[in-house]
mmCIF file of C-alpha atoms and ligand atoms in Angstrom:
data_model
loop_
_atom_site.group_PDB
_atom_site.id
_atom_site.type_symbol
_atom_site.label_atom_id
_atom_site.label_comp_id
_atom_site.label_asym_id
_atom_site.label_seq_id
_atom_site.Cartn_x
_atom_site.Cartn_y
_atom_site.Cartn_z
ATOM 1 C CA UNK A 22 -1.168 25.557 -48.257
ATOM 2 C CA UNK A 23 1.074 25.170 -45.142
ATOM 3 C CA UNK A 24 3.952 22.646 -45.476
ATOM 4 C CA UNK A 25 4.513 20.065 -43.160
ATOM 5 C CA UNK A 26 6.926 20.462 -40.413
ATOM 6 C CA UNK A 27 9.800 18.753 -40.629
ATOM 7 C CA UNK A 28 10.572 16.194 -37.924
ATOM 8 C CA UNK A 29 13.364 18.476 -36.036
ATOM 9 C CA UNK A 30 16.870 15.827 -34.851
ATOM 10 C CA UNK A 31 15.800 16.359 -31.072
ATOM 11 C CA UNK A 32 12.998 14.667 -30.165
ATOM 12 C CA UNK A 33 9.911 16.279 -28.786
ATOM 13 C CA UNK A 34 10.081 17.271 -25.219
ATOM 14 C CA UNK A 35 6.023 16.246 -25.456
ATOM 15 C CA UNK A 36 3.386 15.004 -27.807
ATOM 16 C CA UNK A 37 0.176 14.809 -27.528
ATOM 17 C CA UNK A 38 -2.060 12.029 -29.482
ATOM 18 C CA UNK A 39 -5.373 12.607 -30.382
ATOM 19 C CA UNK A 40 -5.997 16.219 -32.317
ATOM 20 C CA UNK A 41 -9.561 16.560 -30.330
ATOM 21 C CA UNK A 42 -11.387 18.871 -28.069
ATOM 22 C CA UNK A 43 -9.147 17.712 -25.130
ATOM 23 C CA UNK A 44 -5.905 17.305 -27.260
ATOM 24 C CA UNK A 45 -5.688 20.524 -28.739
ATOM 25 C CA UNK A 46 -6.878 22.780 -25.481
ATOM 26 C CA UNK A 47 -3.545 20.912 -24.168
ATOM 27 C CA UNK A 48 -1.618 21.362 -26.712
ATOM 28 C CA UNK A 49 -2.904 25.681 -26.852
ATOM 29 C CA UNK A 50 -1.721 26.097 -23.625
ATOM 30 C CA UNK A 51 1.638 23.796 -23.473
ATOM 31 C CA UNK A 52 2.892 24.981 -26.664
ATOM 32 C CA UNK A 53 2.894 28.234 -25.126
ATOM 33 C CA UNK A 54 6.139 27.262 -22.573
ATOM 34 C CA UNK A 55 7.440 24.563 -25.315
ATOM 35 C CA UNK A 56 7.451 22.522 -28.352
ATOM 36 C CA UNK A 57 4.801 20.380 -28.978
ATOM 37 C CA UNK A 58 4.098 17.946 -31.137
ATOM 38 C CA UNK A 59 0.430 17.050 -32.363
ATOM 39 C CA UNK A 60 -0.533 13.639 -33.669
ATOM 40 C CA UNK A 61 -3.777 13.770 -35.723
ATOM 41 C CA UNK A 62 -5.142 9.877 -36.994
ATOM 42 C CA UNK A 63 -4.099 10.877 -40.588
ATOM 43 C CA UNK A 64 -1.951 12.429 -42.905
ATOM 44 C CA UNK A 65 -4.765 14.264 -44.864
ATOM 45 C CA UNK A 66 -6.250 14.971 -40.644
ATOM 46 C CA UNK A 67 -2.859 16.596 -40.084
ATOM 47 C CA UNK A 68 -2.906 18.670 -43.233
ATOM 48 C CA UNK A 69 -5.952 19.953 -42.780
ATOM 49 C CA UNK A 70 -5.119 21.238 -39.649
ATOM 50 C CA UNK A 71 -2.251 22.856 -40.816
ATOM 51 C CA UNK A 72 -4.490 25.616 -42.129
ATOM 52 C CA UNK A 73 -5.119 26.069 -38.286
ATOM 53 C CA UNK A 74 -8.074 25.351 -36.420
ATOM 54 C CA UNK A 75 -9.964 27.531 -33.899
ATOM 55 C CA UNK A 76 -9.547 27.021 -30.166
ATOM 56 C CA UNK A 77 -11.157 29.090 -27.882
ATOM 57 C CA UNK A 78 -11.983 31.882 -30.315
ATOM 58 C CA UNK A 79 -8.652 31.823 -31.414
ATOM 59 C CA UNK A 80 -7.006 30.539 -35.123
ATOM 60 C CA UNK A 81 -4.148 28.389 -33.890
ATOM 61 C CA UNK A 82 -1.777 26.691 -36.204
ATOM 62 C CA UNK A 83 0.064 23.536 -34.345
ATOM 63 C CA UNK A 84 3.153 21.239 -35.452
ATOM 64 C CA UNK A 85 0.901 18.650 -36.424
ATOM 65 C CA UNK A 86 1.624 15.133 -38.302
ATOM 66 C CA UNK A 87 -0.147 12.219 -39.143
ATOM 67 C CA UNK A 88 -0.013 9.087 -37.223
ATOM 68 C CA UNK A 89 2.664 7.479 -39.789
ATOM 69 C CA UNK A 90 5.089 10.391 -39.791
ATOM 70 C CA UNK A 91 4.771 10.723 -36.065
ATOM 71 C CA UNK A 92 8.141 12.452 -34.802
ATOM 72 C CA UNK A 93 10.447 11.597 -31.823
ATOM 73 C CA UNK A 94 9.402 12.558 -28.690
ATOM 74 C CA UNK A 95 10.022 12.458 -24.908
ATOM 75 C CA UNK A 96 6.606 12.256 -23.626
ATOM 76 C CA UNK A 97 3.558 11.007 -25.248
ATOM 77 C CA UNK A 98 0.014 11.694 -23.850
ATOM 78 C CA UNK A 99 -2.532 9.695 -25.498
ATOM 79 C CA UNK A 100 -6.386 11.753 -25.875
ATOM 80 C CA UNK A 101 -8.129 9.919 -28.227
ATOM 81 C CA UNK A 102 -11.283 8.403 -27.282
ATOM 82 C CA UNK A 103 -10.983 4.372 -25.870
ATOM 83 C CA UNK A 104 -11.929 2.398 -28.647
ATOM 84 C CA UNK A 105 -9.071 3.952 -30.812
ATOM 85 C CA UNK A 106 -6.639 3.494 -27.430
ATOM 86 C CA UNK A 107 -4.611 0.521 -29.042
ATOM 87 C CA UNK A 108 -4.253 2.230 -32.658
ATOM 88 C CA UNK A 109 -2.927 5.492 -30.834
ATOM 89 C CA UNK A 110 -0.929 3.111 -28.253
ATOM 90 C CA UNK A 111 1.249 1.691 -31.100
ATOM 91 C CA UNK A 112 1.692 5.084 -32.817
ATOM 92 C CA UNK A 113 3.215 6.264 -29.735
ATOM 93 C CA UNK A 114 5.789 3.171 -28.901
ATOM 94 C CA UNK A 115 7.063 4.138 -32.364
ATOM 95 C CA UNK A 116 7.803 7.595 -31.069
ATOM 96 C CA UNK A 117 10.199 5.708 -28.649
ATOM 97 C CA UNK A 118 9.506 7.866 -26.015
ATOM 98 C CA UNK A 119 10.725 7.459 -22.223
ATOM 99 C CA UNK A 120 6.651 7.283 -21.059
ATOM 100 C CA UNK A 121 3.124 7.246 -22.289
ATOM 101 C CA UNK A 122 0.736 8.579 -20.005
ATOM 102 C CA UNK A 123 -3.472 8.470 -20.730
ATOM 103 C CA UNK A 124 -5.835 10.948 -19.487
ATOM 104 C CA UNK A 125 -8.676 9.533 -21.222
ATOM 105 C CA UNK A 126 -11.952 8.374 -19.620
ATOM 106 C CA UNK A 127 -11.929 4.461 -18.372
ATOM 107 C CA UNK A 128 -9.631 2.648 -17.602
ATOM 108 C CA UNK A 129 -6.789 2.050 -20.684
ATOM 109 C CA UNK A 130 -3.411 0.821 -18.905
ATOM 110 C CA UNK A 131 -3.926 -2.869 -19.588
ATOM 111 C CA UNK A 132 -4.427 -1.595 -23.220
ATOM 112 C CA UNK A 133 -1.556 0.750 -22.954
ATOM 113 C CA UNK A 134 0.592 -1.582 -21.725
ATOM 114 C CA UNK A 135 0.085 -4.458 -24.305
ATOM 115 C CA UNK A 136 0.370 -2.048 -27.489
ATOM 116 C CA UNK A 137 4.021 -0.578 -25.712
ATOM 117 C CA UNK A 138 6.067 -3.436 -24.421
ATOM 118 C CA UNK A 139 9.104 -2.126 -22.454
ATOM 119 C CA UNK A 140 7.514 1.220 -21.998
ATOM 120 C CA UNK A 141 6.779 2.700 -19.191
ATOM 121 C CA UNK A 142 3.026 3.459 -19.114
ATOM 122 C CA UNK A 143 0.276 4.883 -16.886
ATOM 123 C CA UNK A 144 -3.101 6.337 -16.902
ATOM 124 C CA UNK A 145 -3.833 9.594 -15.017
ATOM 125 C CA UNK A 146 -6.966 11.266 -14.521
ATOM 126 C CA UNK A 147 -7.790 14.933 -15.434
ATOM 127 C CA UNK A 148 -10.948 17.265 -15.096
ATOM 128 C CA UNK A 149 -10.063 19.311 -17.565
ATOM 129 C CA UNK A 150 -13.277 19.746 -20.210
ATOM 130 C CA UNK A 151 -13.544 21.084 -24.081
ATOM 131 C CA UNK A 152 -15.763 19.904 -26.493
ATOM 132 C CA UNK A 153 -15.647 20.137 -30.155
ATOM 133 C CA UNK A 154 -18.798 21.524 -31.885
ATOM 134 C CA UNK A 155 -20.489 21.186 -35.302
ATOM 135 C CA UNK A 156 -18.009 23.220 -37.575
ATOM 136 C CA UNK A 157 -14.929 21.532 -35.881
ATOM 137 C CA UNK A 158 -14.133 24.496 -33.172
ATOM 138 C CA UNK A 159 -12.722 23.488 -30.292
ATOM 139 C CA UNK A 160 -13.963 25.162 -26.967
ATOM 140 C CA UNK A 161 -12.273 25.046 -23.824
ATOM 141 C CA UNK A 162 -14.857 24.471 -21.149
ATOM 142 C CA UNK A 163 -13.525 24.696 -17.775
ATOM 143 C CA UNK A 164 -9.806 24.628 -16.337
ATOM 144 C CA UNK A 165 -9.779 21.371 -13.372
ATOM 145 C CA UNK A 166 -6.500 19.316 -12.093
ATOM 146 C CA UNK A 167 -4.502 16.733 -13.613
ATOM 147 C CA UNK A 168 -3.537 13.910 -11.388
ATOM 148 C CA UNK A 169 -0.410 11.245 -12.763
ATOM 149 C CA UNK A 170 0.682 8.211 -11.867
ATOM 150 C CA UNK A 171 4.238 8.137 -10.338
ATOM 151 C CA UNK A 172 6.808 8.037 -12.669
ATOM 152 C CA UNK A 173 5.270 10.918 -14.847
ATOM 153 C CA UNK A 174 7.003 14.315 -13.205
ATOM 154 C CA UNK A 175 8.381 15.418 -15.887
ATOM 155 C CA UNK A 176 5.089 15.298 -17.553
ATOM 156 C CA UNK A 177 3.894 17.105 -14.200
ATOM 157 C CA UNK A 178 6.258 19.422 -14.492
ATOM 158 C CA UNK A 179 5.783 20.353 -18.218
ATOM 159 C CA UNK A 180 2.150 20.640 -17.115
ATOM 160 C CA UNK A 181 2.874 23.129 -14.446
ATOM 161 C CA UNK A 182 4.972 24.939 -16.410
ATOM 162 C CA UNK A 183 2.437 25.742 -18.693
ATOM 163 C CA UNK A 184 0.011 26.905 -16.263
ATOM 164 C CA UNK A 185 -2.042 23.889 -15.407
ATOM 165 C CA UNK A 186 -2.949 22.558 -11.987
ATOM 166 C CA UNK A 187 -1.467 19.218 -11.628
ATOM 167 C CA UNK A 188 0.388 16.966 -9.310
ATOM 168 C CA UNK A 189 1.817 13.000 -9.150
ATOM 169 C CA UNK A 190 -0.259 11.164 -6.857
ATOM 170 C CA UNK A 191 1.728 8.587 -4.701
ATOM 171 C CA UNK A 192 -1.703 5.855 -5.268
ATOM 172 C CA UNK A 193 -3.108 6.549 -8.842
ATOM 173 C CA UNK A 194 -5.594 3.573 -8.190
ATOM 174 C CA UNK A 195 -8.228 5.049 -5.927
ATOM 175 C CA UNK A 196 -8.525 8.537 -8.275
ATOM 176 C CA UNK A 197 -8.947 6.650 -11.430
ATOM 177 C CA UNK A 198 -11.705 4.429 -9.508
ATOM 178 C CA UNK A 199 -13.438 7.156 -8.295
ATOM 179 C CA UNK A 200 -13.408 8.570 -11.909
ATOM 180 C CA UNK A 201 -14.601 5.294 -12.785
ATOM 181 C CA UNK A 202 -17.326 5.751 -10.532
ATOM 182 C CA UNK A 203 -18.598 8.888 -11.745
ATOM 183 C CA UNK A 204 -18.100 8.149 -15.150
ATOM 184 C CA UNK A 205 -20.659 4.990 -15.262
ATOM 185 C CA UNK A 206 -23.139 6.496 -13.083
ATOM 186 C CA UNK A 207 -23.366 9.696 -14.989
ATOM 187 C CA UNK A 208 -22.248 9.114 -18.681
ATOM 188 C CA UNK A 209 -24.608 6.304 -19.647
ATOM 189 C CA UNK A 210 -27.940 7.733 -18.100
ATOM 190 C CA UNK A 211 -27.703 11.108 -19.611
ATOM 191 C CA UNK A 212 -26.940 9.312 -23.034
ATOM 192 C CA UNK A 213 -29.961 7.705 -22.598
ATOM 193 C CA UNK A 214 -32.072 10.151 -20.855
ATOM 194 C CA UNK A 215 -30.491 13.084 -23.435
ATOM 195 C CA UNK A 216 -30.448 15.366 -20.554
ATOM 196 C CA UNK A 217 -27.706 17.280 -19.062
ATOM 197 C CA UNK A 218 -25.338 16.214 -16.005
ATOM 198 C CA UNK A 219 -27.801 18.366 -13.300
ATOM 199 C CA UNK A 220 -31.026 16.516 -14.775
ATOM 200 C CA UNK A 221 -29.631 13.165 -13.301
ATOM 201 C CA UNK A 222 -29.801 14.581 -9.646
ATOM 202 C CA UNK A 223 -34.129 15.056 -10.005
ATOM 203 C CA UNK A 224 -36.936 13.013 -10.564
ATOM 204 C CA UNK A 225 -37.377 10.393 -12.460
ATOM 205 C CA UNK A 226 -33.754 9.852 -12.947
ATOM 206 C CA UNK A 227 -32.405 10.270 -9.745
ATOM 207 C CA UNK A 228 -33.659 6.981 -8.521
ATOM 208 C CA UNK A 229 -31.107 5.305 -11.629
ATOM 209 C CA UNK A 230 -28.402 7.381 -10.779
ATOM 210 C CA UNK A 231 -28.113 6.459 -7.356
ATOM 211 C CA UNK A 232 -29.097 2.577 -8.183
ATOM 212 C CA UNK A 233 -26.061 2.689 -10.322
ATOM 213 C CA UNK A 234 -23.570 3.983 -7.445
ATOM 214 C CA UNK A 235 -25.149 1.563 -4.955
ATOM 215 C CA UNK A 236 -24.028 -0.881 -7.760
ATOM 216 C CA UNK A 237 -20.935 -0.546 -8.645
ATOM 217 C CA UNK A 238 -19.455 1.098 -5.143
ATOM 218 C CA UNK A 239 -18.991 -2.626 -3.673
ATOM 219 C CA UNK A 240 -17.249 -3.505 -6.874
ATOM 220 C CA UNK A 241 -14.753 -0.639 -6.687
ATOM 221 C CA UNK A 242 -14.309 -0.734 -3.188
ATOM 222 C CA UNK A 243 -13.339 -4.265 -3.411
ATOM 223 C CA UNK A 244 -10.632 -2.883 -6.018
ATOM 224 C CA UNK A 245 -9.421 -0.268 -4.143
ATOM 225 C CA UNK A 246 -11.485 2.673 -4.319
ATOM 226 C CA UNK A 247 -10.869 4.481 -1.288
ATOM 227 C CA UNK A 248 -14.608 5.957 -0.514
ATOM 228 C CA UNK A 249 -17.428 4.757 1.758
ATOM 229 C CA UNK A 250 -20.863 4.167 0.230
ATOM 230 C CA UNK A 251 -22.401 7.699 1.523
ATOM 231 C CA UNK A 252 -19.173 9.582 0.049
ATOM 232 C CA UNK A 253 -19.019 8.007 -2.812
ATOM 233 C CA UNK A 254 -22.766 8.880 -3.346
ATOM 234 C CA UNK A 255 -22.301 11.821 -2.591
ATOM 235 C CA UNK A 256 -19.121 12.530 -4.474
ATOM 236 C CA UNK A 257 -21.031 11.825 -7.812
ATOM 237 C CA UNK A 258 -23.736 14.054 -7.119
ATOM 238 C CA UNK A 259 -21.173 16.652 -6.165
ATOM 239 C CA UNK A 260 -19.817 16.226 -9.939
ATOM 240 C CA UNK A 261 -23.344 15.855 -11.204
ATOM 241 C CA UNK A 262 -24.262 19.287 -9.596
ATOM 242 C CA UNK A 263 -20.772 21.119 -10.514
ATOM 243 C CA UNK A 264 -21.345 20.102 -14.176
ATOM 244 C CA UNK A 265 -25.100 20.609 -14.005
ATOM 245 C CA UNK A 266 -24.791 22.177 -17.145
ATOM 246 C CA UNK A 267 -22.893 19.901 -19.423
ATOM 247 C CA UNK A 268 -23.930 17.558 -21.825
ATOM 248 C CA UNK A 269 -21.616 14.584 -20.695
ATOM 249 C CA UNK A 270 -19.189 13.339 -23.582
ATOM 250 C CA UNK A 271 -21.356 9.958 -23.930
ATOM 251 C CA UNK A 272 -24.556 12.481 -24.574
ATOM 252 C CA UNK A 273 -22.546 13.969 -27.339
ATOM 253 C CA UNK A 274 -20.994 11.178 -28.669
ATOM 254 C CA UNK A 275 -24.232 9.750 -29.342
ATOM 255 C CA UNK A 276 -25.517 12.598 -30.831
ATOM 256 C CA UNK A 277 -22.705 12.806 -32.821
ATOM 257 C CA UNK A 278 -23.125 9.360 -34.861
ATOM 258 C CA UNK A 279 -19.227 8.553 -32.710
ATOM 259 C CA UNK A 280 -18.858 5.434 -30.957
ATOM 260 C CA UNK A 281 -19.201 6.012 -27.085
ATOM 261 C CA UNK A 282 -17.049 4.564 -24.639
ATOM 262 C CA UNK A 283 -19.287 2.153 -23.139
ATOM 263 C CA UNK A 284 -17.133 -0.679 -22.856
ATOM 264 C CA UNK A 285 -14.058 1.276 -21.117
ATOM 265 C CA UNK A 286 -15.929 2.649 -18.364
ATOM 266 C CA UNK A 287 -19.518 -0.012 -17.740
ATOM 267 C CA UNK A 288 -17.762 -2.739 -19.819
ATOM 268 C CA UNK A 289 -14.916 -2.558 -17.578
ATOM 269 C CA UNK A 290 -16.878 -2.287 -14.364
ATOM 270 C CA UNK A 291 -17.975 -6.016 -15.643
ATOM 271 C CA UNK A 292 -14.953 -7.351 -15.739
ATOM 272 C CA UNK A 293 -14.220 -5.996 -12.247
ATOM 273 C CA UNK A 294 -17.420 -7.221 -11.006
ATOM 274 C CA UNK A 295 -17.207 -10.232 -12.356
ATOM 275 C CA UNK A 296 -13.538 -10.880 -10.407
ATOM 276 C CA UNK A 297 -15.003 -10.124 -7.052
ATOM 277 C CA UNK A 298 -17.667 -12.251 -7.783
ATOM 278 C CA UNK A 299 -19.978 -9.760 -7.946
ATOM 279 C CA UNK A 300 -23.354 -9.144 -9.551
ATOM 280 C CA UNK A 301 -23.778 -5.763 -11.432
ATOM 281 C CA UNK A 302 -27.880 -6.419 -12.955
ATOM 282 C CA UNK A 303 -28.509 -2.398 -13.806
ATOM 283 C CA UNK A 304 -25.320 -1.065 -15.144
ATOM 284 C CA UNK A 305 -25.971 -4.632 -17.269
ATOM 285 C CA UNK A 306 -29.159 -3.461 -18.582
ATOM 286 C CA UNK A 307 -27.701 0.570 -18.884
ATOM 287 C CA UNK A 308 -24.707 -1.001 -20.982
ATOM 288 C CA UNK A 309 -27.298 -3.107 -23.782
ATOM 289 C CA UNK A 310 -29.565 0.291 -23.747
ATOM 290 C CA UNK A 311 -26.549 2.327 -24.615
ATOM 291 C CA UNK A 312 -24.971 -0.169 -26.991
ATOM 292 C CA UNK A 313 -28.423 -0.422 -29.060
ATOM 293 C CA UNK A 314 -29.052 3.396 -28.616
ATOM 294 C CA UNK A 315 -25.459 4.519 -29.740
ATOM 295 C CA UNK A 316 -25.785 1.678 -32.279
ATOM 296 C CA UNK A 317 -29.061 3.046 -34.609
ATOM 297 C CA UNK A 318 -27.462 6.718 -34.300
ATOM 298 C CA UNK A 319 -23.873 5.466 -35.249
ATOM 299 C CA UNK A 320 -22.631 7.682 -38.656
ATOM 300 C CA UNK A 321 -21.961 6.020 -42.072
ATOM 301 C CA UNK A 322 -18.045 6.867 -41.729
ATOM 302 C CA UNK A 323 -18.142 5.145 -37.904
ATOM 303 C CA UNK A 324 -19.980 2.297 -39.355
ATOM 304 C CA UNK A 325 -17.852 2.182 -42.461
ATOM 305 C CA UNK A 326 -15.166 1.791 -39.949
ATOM 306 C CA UNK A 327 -16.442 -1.023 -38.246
ATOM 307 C CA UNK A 328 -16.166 0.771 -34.808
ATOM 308 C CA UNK A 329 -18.539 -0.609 -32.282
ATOM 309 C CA UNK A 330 -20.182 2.188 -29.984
HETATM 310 N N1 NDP B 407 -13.420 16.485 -23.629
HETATM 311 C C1 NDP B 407 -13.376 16.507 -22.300
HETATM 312 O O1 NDP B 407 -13.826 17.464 -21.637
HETATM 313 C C2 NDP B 407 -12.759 15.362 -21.555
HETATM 314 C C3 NDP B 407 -12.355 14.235 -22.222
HETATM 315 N N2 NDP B 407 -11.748 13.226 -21.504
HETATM 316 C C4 NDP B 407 -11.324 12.024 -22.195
HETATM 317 O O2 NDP B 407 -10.278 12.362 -23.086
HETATM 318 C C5 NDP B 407 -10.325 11.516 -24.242
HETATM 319 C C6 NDP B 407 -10.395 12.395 -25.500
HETATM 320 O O3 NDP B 407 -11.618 13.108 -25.448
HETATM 321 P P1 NDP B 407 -11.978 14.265 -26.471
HETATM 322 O O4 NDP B 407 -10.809 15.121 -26.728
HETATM 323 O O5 NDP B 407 -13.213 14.892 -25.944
HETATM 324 O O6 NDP B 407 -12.315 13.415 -27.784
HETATM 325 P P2 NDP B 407 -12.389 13.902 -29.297
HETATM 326 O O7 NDP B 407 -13.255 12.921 -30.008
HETATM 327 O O8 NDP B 407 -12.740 15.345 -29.380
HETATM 328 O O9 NDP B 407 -10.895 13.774 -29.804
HETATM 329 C C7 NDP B 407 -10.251 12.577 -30.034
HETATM 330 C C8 NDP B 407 -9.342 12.781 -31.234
HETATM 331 O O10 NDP B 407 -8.504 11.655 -31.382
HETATM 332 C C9 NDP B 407 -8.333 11.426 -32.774
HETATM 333 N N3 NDP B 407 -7.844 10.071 -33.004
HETATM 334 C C10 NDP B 407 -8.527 8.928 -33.013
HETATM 335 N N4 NDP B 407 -7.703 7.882 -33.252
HETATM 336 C C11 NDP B 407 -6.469 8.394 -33.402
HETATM 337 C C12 NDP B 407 -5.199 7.820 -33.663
HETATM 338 N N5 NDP B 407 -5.040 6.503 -33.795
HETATM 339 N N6 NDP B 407 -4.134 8.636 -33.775
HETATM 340 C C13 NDP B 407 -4.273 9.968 -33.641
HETATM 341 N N7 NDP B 407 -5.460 10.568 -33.383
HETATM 342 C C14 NDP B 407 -6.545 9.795 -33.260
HETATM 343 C C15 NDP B 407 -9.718 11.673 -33.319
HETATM 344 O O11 NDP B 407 -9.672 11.832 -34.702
HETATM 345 P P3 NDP B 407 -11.013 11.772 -35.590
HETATM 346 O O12 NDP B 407 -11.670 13.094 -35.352
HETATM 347 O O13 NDP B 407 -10.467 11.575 -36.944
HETATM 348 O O14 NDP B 407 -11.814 10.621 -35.068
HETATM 349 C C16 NDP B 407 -10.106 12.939 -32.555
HETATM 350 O O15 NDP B 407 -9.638 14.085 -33.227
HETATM 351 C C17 NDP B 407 -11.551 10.622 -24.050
HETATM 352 O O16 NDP B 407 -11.191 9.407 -23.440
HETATM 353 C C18 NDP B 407 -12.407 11.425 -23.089
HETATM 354 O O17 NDP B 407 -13.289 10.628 -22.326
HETATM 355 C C19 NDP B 407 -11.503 13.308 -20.174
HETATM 356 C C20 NDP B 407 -11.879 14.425 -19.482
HETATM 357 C C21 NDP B 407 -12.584 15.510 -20.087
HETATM 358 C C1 KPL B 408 -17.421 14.452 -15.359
HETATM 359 C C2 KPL B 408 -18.240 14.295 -16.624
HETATM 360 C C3 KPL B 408 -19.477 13.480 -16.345
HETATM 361 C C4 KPL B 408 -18.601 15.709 -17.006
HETATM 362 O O1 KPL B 408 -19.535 15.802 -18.010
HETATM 363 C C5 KPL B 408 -17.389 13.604 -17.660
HETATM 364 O O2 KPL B 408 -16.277 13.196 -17.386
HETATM 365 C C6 KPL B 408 -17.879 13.305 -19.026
HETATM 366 O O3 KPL B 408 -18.813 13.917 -19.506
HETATM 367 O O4 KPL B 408 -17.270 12.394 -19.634
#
């Protein structure tokens, strides 16, 4: 059995929170320029991966610790999925780190910023993909950009360093929106539908797709998002048609038996709508659907946990 590593005096130079399909293709290719440490959601999580865990083909054995014995570090990137944003929030204040940065899905700051007080926090955006499948292998699936909020070179640099294409945006606002964007037009349908991302663009789902960017573009324009209507439409089928492949990650959490993340990407778009005064009828109807779908499929252990998909 591997031991433990022991918390080294220096802090990390970066962690990483969230020992997932997203998490660990990070931390592969950053802890190949520097140390990195890996935050798994348990002790008994952590030790298991100790024995090393395949990513990409490849058995690769991490500094990895559970979310109590979390070590110092300078930089903490949080990639678990949003409903578990506030648990993984706290662990990483207690890291006392000089940032926290999120590249999950939807949008986390406000969450970010209640859990670490005095922090400085942001949410980036990155298209980046891996997925994790049955017998807990993590496969890389696709190498995109990483975009941070200002504040975050270091993170950048570290980033760059280890091969990855990514830059600090001067506005943050208008990427994460139009992330937003593609997010709740694409995610929740194919969840439904169970078909992948290139399905959405044809018949008969194609008409829902593009009801739900007519939707929520007025919202997110009135927020900031920096498209017009046709670009924006066409920006989402551009993603739809790049990833025509994929199953997108609300399709496979729902397969899975996980909790989706619903309510940081549709559920937010409520809140937005509902500020501008705004009326959002399908992606009101698409959220319920999802909820009760995600719901009946929802695993003993997620249900156990009291997670809500
Ligand atoms: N995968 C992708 O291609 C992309 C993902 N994203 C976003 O990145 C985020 C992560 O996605 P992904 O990696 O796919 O998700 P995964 O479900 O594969 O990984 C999340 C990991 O976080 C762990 N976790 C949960 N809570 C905690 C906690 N409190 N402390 C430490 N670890 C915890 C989970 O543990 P356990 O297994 O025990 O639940 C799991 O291992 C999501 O918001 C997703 O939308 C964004 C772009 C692309
Ligand atoms: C871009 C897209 C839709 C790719 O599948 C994605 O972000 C997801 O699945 O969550």
């Amino acid at each position: 059995m591997n031991t433990p590593p022991t918390p080294p005096s220096a802090p990390y130079p970066l962690a990483i929170i969230g020992a997932g399909a997203l998490g660990l293709s990070f931390a592969t290719r950053l802890a190949r320029t520097g140390r990195v440490a890996v935050i798994a959601r348990s002790a008994e999580r952590a030790q298991a991966l100790l024995q090393g865990i395949e990513v990409g083909g490849t058995l690769r054995h991490f500094d990895v610790f559970g979310a109590d014995q979390a070590p110092q570090a300078d930089w903490v990137i949080v990639l678990v999925k949003t409903g578990d944003t506030t648990e993984a929030a706290l662990t990483a204040a207690a890291m006392a780190p000089k940032g926290v940065l999120s590249l999950q899905n939807g949008l986390v700051e406000d969450l970010l910023r209640a859990a670490c007080p005095g922090l400085s926090v942001g949410q980036g955006v990155t298209t980046e993909g891996a997925y994790r499948d049955d017998s807990d292998r993590v496969h890389p699936s696709g190498a995109g950009e990483t975009l941070l909020p200002a504040g975050f070179e270091a993170v950048a640099e570290l980033l760059v360093g280890a091969g990855f294409t990514a830059r600090v945006v001067a506005d943050i606002v208008p990427v994460r929106l139009a992330k937003l964007l593609v997010n709740a037009a694409i995610n929740p349908l194919a969840a439904l539908f169970r078909v992948t991302n290139g399905e959405l663009l044809s018949a008969p789902h194609r008409v829902l797709l593009d009801a739900l960017i007519a939707e929520a573009w007025p919202v997110l324009h009135a927020h900031g998002l920096a498209l017009d209507e046709a670009t924006a439409h066409a920006r989402v089928h551009a993603v739809a048609s790049a990833t025509a492949a994929n199953r997108a990650s609300m399709l496979q959490d729902v397969l899975a038996g996980r909790p989706t993340e619903i309510d940081a990407i549709t559920g937010v778009l409520f809140s937005m709508a509902d500020a501008a005064g705004m009326e959002v009828p399908t992606h009101r109807a698409v959220h319920t659907l999802v909820r009760t779908v995600a719901d009946a499929r929802l695993s003993p252990a997620h249900r156990r946990a009291g997670l809500r998909p």
